[in-house]
mmCIF file of C-alpha atoms in Angstrom:
data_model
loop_
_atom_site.group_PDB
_atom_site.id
_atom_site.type_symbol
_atom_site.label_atom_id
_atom_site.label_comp_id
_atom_site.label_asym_id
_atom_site.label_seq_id
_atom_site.Cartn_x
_atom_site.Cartn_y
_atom_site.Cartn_z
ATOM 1 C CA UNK A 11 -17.711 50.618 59.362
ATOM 2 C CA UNK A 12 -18.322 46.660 58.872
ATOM 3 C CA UNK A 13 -21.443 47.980 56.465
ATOM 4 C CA UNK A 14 -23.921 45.229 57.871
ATOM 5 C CA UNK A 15 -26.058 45.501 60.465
ATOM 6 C CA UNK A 16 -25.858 43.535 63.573
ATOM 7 C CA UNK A 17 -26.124 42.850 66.989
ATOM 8 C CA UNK A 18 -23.517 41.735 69.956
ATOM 9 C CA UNK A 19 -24.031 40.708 73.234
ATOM 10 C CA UNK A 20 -22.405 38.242 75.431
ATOM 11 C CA UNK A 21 -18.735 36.987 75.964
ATOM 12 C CA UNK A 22 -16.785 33.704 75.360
ATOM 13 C CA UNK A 23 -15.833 32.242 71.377
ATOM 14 C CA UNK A 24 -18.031 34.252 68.480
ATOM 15 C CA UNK A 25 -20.977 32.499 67.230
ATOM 16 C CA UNK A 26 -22.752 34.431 64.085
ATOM 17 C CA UNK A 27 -26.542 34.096 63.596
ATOM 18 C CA UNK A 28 -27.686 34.005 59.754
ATOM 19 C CA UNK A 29 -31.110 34.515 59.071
ATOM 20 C CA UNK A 30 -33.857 33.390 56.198
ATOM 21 C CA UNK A 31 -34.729 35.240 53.127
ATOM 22 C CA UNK A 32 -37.253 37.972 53.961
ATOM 23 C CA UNK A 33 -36.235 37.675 57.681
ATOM 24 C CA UNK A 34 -33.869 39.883 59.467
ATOM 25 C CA UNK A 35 -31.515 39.569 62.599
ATOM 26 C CA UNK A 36 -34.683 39.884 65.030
ATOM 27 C CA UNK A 37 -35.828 36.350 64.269
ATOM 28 C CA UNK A 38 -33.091 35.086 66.578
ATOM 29 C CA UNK A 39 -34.072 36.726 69.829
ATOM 30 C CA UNK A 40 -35.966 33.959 71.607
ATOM 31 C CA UNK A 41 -32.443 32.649 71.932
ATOM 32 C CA UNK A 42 -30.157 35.099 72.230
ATOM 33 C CA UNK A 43 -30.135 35.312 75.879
ATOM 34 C CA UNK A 44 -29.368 31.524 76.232
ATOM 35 C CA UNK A 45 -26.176 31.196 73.613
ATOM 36 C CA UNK A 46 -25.147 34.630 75.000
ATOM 37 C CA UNK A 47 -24.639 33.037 78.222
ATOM 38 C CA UNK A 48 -21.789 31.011 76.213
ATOM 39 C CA UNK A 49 -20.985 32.800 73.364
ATOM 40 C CA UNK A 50 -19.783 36.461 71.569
ATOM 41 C CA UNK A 51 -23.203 36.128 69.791
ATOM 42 C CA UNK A 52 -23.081 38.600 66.681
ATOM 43 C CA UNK A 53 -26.384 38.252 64.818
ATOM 44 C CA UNK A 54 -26.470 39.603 61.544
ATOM 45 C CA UNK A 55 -28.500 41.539 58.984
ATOM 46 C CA UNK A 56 -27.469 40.043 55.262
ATOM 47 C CA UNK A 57 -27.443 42.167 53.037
ATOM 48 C CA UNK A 58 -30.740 43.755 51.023
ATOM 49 C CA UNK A 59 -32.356 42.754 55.031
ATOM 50 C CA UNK A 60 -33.002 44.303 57.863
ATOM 51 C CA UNK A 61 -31.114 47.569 58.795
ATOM 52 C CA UNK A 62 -28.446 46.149 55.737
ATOM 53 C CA UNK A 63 -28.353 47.611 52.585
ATOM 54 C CA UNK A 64 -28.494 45.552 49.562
ATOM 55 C CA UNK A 65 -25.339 44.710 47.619
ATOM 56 C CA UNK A 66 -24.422 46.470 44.438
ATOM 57 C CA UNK A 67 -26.459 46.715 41.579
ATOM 58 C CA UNK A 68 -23.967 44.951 39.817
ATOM 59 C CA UNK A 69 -23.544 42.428 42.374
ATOM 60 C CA UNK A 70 -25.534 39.339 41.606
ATOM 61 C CA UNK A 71 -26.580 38.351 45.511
ATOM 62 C CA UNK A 72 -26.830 34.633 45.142
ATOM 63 C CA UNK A 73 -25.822 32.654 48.550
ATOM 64 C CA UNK A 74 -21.685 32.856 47.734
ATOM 65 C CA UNK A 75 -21.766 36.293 46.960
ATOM 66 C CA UNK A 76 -23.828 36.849 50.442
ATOM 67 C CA UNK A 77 -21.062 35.041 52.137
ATOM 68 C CA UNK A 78 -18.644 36.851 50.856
ATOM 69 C CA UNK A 79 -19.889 40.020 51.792
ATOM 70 C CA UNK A 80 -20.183 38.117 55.261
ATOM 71 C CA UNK A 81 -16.954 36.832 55.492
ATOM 72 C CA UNK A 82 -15.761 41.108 54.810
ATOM 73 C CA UNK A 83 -18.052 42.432 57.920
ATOM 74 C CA UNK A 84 -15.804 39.633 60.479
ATOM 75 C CA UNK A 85 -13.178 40.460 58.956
ATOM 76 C CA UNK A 86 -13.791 44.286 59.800
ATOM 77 C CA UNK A 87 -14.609 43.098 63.224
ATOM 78 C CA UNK A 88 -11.525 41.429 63.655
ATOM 79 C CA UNK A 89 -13.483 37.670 63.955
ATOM 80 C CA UNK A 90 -11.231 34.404 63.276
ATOM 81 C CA UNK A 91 -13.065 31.161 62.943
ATOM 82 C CA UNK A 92 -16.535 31.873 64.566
ATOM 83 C CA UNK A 93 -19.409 28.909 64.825
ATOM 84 C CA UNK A 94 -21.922 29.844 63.068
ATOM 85 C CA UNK A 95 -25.718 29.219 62.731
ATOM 86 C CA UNK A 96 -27.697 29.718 59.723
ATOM 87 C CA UNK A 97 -31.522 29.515 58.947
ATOM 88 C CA UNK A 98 -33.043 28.650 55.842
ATOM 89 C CA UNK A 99 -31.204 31.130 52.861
ATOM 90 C CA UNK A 100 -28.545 31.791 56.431
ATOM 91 C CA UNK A 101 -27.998 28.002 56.236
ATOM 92 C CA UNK A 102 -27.099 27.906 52.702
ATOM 93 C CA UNK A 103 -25.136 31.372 53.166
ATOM 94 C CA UNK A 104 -22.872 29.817 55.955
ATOM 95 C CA UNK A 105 -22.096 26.821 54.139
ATOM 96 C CA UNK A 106 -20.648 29.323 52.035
ATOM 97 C CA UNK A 107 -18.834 31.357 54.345
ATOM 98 C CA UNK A 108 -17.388 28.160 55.483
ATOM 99 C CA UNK A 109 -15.577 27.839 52.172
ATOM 100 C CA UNK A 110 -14.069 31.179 52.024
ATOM 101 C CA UNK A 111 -12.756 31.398 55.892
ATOM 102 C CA UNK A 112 -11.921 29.353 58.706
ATOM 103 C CA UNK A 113 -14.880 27.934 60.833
ATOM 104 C CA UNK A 114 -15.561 27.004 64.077
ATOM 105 C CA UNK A 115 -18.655 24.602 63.397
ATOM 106 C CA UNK A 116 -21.841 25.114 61.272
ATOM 107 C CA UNK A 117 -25.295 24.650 62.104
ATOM 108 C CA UNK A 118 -27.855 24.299 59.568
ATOM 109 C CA UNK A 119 -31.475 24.734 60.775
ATOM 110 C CA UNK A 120 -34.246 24.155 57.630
ATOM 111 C CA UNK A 121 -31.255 25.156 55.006
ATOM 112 C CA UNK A 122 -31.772 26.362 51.576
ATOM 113 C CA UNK A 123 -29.681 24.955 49.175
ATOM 114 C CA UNK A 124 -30.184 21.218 49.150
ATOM 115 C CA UNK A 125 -31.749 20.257 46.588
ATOM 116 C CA UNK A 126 -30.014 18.735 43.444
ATOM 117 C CA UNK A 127 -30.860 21.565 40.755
ATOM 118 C CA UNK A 128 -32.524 25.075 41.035
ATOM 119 C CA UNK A 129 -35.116 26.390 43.560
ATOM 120 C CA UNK A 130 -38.182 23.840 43.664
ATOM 121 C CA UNK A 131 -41.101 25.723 41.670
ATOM 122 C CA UNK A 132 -42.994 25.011 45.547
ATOM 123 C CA UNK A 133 -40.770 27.105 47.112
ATOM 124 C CA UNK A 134 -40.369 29.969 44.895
ATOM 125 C CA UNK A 135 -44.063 30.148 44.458
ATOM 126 C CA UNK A 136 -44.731 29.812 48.309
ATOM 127 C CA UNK A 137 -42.188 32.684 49.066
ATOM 128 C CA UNK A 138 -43.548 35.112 46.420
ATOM 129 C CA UNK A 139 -46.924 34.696 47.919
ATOM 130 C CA UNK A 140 -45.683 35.292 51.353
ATOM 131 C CA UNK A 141 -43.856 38.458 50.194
ATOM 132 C CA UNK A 142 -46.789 39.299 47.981
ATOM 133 C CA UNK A 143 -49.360 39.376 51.115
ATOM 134 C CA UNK A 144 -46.387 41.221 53.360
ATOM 135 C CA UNK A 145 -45.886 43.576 50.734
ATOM 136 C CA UNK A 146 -49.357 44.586 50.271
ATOM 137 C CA UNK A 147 -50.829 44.023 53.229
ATOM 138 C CA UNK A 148 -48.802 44.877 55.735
ATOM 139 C CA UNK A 149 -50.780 46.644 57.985
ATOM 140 C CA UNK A 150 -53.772 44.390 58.820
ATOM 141 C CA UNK A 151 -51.819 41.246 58.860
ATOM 142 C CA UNK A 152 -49.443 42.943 61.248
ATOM 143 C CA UNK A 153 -52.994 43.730 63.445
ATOM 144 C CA UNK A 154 -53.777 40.039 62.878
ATOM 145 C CA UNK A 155 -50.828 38.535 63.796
ATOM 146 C CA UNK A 156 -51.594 40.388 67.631
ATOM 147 C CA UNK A 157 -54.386 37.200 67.718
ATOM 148 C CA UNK A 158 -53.478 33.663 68.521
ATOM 149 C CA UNK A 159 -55.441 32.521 65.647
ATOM 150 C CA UNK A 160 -54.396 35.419 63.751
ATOM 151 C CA UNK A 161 -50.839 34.104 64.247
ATOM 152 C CA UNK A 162 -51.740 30.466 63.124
ATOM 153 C CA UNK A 163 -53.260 31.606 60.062
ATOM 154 C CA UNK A 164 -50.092 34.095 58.626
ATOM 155 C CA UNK A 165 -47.485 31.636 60.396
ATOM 156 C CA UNK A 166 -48.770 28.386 60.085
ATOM 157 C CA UNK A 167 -46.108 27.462 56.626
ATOM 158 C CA UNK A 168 -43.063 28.480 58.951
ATOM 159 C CA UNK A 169 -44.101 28.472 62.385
ATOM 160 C CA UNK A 170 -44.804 24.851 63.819
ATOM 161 C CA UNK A 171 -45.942 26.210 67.520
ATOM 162 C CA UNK A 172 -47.699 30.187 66.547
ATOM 163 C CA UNK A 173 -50.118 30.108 69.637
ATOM 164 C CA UNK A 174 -46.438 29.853 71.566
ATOM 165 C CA UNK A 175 -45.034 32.872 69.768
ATOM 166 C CA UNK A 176 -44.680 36.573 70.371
ATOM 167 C CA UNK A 177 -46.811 38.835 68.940
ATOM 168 C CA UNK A 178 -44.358 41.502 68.359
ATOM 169 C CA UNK A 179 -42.113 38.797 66.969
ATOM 170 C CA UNK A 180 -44.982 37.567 64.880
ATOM 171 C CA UNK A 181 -45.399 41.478 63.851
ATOM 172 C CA UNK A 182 -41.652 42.185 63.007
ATOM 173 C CA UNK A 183 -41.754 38.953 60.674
ATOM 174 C CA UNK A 184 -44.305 40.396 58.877
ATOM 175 C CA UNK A 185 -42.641 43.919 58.309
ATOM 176 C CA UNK A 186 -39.245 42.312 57.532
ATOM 177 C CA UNK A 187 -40.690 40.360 54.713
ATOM 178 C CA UNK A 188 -42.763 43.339 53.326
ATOM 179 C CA UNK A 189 -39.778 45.432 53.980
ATOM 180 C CA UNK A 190 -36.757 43.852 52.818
ATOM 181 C CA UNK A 191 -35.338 45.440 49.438
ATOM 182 C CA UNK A 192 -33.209 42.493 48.829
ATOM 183 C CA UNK A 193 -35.665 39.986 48.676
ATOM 184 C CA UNK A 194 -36.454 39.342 44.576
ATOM 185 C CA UNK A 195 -33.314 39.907 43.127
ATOM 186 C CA UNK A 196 -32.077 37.155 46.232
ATOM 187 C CA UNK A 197 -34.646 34.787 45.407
ATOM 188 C CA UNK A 198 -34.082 35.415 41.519
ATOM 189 C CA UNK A 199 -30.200 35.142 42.073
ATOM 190 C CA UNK A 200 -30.805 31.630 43.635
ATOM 191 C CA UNK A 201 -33.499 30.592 41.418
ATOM 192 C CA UNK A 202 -31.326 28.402 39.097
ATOM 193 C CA UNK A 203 -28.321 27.477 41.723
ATOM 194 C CA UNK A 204 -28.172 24.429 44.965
ATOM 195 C CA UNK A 205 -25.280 24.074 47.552
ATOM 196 C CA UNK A 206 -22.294 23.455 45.693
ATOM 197 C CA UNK A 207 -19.797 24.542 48.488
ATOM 198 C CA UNK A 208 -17.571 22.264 50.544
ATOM 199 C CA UNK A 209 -16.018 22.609 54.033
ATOM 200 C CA UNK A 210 -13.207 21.074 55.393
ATOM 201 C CA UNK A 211 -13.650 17.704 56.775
ATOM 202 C CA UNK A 212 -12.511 19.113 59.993
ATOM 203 C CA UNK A 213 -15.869 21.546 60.314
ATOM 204 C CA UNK A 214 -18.439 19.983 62.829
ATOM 205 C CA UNK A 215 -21.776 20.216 60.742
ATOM 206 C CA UNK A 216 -25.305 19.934 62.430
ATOM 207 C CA UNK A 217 -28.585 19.891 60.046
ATOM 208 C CA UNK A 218 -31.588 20.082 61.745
ATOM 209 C CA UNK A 219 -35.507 20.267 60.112
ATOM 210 C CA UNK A 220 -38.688 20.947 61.807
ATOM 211 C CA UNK A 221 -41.280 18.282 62.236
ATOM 212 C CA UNK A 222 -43.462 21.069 61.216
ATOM 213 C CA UNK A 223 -41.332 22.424 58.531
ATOM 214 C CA UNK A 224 -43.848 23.087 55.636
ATOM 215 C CA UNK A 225 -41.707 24.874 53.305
ATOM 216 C CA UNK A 226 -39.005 22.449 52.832
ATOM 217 C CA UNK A 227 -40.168 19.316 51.691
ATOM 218 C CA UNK A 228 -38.544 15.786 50.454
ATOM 219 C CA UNK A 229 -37.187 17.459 47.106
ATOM 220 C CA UNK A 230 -35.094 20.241 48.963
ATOM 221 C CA UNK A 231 -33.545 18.350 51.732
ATOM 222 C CA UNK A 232 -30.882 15.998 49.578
ATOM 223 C CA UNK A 233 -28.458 15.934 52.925
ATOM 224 C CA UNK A 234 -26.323 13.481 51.311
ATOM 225 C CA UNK A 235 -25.099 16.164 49.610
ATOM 226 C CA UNK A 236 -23.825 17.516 52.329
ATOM 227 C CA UNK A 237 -19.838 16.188 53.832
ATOM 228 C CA UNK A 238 -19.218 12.730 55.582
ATOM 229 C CA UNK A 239 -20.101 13.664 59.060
ATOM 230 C CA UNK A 240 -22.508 15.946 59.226
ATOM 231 C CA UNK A 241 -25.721 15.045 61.906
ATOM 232 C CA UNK A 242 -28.426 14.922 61.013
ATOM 233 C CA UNK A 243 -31.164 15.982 64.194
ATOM 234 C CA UNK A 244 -34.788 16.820 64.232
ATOM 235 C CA UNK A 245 -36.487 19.444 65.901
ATOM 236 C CA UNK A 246 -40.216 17.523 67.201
ATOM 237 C CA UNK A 247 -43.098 20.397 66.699
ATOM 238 C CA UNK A 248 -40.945 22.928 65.174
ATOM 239 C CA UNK A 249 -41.666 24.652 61.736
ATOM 240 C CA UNK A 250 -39.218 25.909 59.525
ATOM 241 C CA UNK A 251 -38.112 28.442 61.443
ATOM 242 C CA UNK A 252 -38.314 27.037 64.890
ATOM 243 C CA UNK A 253 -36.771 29.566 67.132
ATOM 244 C CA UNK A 254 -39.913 30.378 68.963
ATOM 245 C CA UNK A 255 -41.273 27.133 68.788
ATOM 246 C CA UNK A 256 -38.659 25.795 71.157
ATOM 247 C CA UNK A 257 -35.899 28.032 72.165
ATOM 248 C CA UNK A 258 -33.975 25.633 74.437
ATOM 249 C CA UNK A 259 -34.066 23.213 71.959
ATOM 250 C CA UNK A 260 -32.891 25.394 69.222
ATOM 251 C CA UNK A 261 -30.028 27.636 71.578
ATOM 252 C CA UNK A 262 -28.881 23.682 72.550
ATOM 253 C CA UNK A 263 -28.786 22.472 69.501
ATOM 254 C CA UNK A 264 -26.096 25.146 68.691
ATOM 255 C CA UNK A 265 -24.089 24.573 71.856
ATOM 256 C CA UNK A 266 -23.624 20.693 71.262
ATOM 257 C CA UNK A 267 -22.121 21.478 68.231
ATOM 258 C CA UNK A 268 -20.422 24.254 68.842
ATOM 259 C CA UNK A 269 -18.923 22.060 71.776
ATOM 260 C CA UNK A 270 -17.690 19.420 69.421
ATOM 261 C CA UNK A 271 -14.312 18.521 69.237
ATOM 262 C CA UNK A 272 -13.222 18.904 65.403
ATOM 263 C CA UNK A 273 -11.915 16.039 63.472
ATOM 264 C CA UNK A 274 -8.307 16.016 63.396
ATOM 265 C CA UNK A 275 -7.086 15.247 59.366
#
């Protein structure tokens, strides 16, 4: 038992997909088909998400503690030096993992994490409001998000293209941020903490934002922060969670870097 949940499909090197805070494994699928044309794609539930169960109660589940308990499930899986992809509170997670274990490549699409002190008061306040609406109104915003301009309205802060995406994507975001047990003692646990880890110089490291990307603004993406090296890339008419906004763009995104020869040290 690796104690996450998760999904496999496809053959060729492992690639792990990390997902948001208040998000689950499901946000991935507009592009799992494409990388799993390439890859071993193992999506994953982090814990307190999803189908995962939160950590221990004793277990403080700030992003290197989430890695950790990431870097346990491959382990139990038997995977050595995977790429891996991480969105928002995924990015900040695998820049983690790639601390602890040995890593293929990292891509970082609208990470968490970079900003020089705590959590920006913006976008603590933004996601308790999201989780507040999910939480307690589930239901009709689930209904709503079946409308094109229903899904503009609830997905506008994170979705840069909603008429474009599916309504029973649109309807498992909502449920997976209502949902999620993990989500305020996650958000809490980061509150006060930024990127501090450091991969190898070696690591091919992609960061990519949304034009659209509402939630993540100036103060939270310090990439200079992040190692000599890393790309920086834009994603034109994405939000911050572009995946439906422009699949291809997104699934080739992770197979140029992926694809990258490392740097030899």
């Amino acid at each position: 038992m690796t104690g996450l949940a998760f999904e496999r499909t496809g053959t060729g090197p492992p690639l792990v997909l990390l997902h948001g805070i208040g998000s689950s494994r499901r946000v991935w699928s507009p592009v799992i088909d494409a990388l799993a044309e390439h890859f071993d794609v193992i999506a994953v539930d982090l814990p307190g998400f999803g189908e995962s169960p939160p950590l221990d109660p004793e277990v403080e589940p700030h992003p290197a503690a989430l890695a950790d308990e990431v870097a346990g499930f491959l382990d139990a899986l038997g995977i050595i030096a995977p790429a891996v992809a991480g969105n928002s509170l995924g990015g900040w997670v695998a820049l983690e993992l790639a601390e602890v274990r040995p890593t293929a490549s990292l891509v970082l699409i609208s990470p968490a994490g970079l900003w020089p002190w705590g959590t920006p008061t913006y976008n603590r306040l933004s996601l308790r409001a999201t989780r507040w609406l999910a939480y307690h109104w589930a239901e009709p915003v689930s209904r709503l998000v079946n409308h094109k301009f229903g899904r503009a309205l609830v997905m506008r802060q994170v979705i840069g293209r909603p008429f474009r995406m599916n309504p029973e994507l649109a309807r498992e975001m909502v449920w997976d941020m209502a949902a999620g047990p993990g989500f305020d003692a996650t958000l809490e646990a980061s509150r006060n903490r930024h990127y501090l880890a450091q991969p190898g110089p070696e690591v091919p490291i992609t960061v990519a934002f949304g034009t659209r990307d509402l939630l993540l603004r100036r103060r939270s993406r310090h990439v200079e922060q992040l190692p000599l090296g890393a790309r920086l890339e834009l994603l034109p008419g994405c939000g911050h969670v572009p995946m439906s906004d422009d699949p291809r763009a997104v699934a080739d995104l992770i197979m140029a870097t992926a694809r990258r020869v490392p740097t030899v040290v």
